[in-house]
Coordinates of C-alpha atoms in Angstrom, one line a residue:
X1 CA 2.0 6.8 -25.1
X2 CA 3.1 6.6 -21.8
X3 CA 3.0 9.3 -19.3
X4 CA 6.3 10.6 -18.3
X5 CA 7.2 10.8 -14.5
X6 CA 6.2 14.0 -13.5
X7 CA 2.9 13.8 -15.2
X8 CA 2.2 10.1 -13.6
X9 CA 3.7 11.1 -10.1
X10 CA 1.3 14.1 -9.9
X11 CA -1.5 12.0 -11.1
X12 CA -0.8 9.1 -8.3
X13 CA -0.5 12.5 -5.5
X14 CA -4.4 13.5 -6.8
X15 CA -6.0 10.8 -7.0
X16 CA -4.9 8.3 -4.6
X17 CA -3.2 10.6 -1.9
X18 CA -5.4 14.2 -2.0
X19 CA -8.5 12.8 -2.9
X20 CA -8.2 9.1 -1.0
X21 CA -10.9 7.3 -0.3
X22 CA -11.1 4.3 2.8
X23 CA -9.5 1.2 2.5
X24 CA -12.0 -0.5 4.0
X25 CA -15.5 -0.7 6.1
X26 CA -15.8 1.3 9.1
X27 CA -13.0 3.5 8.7
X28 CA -13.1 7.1 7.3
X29 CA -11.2 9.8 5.6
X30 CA -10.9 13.1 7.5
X31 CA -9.5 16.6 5.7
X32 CA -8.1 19.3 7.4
X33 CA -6.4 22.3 5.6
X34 CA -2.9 21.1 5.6
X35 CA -3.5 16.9 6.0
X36 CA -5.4 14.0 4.5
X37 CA -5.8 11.4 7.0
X38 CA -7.3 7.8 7.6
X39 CA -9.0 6.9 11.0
X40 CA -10.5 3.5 12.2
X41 CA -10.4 1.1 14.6
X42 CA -7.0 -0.2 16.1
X43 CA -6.6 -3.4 13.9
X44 CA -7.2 -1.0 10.7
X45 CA -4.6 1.4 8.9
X46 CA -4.8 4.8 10.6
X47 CA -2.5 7.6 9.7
X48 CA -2.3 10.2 7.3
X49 CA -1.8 9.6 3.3
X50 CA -1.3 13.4 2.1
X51 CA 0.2 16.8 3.6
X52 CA -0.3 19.9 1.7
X53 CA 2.7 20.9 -0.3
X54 CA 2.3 24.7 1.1
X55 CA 3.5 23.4 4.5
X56 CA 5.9 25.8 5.6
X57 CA 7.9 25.4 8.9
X58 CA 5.8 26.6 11.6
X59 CA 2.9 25.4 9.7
X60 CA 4.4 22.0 9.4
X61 CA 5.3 21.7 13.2
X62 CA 1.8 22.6 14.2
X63 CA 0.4 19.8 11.8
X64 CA 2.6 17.4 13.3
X65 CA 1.1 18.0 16.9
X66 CA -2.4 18.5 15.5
X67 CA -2.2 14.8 13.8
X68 CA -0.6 13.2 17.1
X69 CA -3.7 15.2 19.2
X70 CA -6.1 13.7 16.8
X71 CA -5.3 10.2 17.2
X72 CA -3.9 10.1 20.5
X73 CA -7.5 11.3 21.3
X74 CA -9.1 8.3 19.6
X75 CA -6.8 6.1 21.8
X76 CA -4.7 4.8 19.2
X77 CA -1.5 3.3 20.6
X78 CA 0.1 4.1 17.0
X79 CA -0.5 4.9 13.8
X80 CA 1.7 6.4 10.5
X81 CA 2.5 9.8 8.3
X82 CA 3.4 8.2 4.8
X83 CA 5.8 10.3 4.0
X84 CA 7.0 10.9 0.0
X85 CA 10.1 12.1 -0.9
X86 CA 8.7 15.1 -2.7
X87 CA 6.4 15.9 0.1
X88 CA 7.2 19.5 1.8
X89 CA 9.1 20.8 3.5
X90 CA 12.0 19.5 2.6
X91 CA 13.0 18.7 6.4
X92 CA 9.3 17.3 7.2
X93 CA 10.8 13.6 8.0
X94 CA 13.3 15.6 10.4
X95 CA 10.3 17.1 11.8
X96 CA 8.4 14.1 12.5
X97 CA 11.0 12.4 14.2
X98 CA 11.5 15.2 16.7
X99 CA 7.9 15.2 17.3
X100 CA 8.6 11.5 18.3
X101 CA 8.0 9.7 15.1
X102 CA 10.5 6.9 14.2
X103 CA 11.6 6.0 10.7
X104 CA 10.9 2.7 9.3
X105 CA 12.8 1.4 6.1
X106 CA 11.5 3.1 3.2
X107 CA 9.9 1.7 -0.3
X108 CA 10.1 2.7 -3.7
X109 CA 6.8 3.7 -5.6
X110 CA 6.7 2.2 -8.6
X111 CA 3.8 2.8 -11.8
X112 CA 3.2 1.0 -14.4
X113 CA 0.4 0.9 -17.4
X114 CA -1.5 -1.9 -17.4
X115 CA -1.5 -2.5 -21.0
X116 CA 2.2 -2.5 -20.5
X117 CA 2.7 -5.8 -18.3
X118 CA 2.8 -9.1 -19.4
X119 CA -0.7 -10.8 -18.4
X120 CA 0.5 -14.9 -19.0
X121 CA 0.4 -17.1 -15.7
X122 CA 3.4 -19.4 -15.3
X123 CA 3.9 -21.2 -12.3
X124 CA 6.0 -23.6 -11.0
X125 CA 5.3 -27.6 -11.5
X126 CA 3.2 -28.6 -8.4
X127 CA 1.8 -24.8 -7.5
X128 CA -1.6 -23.5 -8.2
X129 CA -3.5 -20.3 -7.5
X130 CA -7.1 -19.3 -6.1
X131 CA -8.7 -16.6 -5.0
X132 CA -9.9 -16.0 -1.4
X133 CA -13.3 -15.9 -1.1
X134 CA -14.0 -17.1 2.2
X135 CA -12.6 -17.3 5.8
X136 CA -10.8 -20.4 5.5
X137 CA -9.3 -18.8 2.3
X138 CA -8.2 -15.6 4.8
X139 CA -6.5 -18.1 7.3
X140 CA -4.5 -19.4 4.4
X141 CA -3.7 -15.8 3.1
X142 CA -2.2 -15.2 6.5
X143 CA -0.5 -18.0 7.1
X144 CA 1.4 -17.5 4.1
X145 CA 2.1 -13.8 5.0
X146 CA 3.4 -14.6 8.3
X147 CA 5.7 -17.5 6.5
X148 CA 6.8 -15.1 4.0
X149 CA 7.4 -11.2 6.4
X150 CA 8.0 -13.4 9.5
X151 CA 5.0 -10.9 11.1
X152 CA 2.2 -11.3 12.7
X153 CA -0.9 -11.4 10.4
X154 CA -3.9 -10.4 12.6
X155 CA -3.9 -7.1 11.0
X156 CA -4.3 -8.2 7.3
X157 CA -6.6 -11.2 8.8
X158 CA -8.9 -8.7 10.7
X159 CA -9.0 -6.4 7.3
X160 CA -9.5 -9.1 4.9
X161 CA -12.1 -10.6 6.3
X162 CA -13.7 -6.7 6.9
X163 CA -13.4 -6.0 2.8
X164 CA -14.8 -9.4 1.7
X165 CA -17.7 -9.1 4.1
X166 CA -18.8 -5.4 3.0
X167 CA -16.8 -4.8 -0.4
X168 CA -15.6 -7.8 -2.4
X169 CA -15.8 -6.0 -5.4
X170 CA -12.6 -3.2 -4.5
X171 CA -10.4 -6.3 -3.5
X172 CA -9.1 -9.1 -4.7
X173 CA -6.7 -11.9 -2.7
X174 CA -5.1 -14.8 -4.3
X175 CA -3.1 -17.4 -3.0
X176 CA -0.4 -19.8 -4.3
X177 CA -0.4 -23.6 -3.1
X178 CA 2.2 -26.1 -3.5
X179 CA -0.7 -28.8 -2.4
X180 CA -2.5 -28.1 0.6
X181 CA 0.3 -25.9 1.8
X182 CA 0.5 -21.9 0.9
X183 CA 3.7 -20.9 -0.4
X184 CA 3.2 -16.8 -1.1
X185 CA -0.1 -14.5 -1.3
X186 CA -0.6 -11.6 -2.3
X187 CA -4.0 -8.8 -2.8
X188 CA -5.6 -6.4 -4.7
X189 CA -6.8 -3.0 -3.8
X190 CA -9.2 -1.4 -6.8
X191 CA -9.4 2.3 -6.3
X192 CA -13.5 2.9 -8.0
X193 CA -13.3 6.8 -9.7
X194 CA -9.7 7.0 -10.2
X195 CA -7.4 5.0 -13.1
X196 CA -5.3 2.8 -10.2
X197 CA -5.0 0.0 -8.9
X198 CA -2.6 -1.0 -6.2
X199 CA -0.6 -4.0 -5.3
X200 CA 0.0 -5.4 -1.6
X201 CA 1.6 -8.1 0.1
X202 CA 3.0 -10.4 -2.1
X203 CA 5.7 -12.3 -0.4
X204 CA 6.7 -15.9 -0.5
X205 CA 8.0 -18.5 2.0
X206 CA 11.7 -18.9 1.5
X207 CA 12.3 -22.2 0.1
X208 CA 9.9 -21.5 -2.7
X209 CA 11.4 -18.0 -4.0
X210 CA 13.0 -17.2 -7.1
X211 CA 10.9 -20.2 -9.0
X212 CA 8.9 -17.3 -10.6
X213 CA 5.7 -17.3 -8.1
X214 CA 5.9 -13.6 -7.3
X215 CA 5.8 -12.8 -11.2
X216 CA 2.8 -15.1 -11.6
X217 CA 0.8 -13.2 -8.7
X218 CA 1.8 -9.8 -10.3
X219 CA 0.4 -11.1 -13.6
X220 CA -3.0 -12.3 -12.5
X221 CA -3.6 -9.4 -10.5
X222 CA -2.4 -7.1 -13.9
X223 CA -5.2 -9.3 -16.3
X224 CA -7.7 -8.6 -13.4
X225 CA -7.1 -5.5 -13.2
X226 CA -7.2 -4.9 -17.4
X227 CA -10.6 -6.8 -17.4
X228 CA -12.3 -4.1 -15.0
X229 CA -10.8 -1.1 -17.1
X230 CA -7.9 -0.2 -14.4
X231 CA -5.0 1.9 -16.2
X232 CA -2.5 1.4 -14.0
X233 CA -1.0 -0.5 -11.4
X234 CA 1.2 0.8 -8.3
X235 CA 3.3 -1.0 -5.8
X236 CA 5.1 0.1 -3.0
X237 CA 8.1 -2.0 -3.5
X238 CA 10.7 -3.3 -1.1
X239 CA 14.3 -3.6 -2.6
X240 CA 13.4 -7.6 -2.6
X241 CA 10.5 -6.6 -5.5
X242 CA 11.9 -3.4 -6.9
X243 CA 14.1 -5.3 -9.3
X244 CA 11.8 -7.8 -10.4
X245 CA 8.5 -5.1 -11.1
X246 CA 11.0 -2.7 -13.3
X247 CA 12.2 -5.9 -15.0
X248 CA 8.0 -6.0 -15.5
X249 CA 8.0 -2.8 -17.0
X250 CA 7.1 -0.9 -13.4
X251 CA 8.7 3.0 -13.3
X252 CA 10.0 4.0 -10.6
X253 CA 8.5 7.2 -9.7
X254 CA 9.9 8.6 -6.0
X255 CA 10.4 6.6 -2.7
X256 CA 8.1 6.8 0.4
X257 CA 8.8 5.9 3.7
X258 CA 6.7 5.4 7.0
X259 CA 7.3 7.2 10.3
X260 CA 5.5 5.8 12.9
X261 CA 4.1 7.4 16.5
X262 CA 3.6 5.0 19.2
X263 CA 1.9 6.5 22.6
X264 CA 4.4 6.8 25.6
X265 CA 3.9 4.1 27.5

């Protein structure tokens, strides 16, 4: 059976967001009493993942200034609070933006058992996947990134090639090719010690969508995923995938939205 909301959504906030672990090599997660937060070098993900739901006003203000501080100090020109629609207080995104935070369009968490989803590959005539293995394979994977989000991709390049070099096993990137060209990619995080794993990036170049390639990444990823004893998957979903994962048997558990502090210049 199952899980219902509540129970999965509380589940996702322990084990993923209170107790994270790093994405990657060479970065680390720091706890405080009121934040969980990741920190690493400027090409990595730095920002914090959880805030303790007995954040009260003043306390919540004072958090807010502690976190910009901490990474100010580092000499971070930005990083993110991932904030969740459930997280307190209830005005907390109105809080960060005072503090000089800005807003960037929000996702929708979706959760779904892996036993759940449908595990078949079916791709369109002329398309074929592999994994990325390699550095030429991580050129590819950005390449069709940048094609897809129209944004730069020496971020997921620098962090790619940093999880294949020191932990292959906790990742997985695949890549769809319409010959020697990539058309869409997408990647795998595995989360060892909890029950999740989580999907990123999958996008695809415009003349190729809506020929079922972004349902043929999500499956591979899902048998992947079932074959190393994962028991569920989450996504944060744009409003381009939303309807396509819940069509896949994804719940939609509560929305999350990044607000992001850049230094002054």
């Amino acid at each position: 059976m199952t899980p219902d909301r509540d129970i999965l959504l509380t589940l996702f906030d322990r084990e993923l967001r209170e107790h994270a672990r790093p994405d990657g090599p060479g970065v680390r997660v720091e706890r405080t009493a009121d934040v969980v937060r990741q920190a690493g070098a400027a090409d990595d993900w730095n920002g914090v993942v959880w805030s303790s739901p007995g954040l009260d006003a003043v306390r919540a203000d004072a958090a807010i200034a502690e976190q910009v501080e901490h990474f100010t100090a580092l000499g971070h020109d930005a990083f993110e609070w991932k904030l969740y629609a459930h997280d307190r207080p209830a005005d907390l995104g109105q809080r960060l933006v005072r503090a000089g935070f800005v807003a960037e369009p929000p996702e929708t968490l979706l959760v779904a058992p892996v036993a759940d989803l449908p595990t078949a590959v079916e791709l369109p005539e002329g398309v074929t996947l592999r994994t990325v293995t390699d550095a030429a394979g991580v050129e590819l994977m950005a390449a069709a990134h940048e094609g897809a989000f129209g944004s730069d991709g020496s971020g997921l390049r620098h962090q790619v090639l940093a999880r294949l070099a020191a932990a292959p096993d906790s990742f997985v990137g695949v890549l769809a090719m319409a010959g020697d060209e990539p058309v869409s990619s997408a990647r795998m995080e595995l989360y060892p010690g909890t029950g999740f794993a989580g999907l990123w990036g999958g996008g695809t170049v415009q003349p190729w969508r809506g020929r079922g390639i972004y349902r043929a990444l999500v499956a591979y990823r899902a048998r992947i995923a079932a074959e190393r004893g994962f028991r569920y998957l989450q996504v944060d979903a744009t409003d381009l995938s939303r309807p396509i994962l819940q069509r896949l048997g994804f719940r939609v558990l509560t929305t999350t939205t990044p607000y992001v502090y850049r230094r002054p210049a």
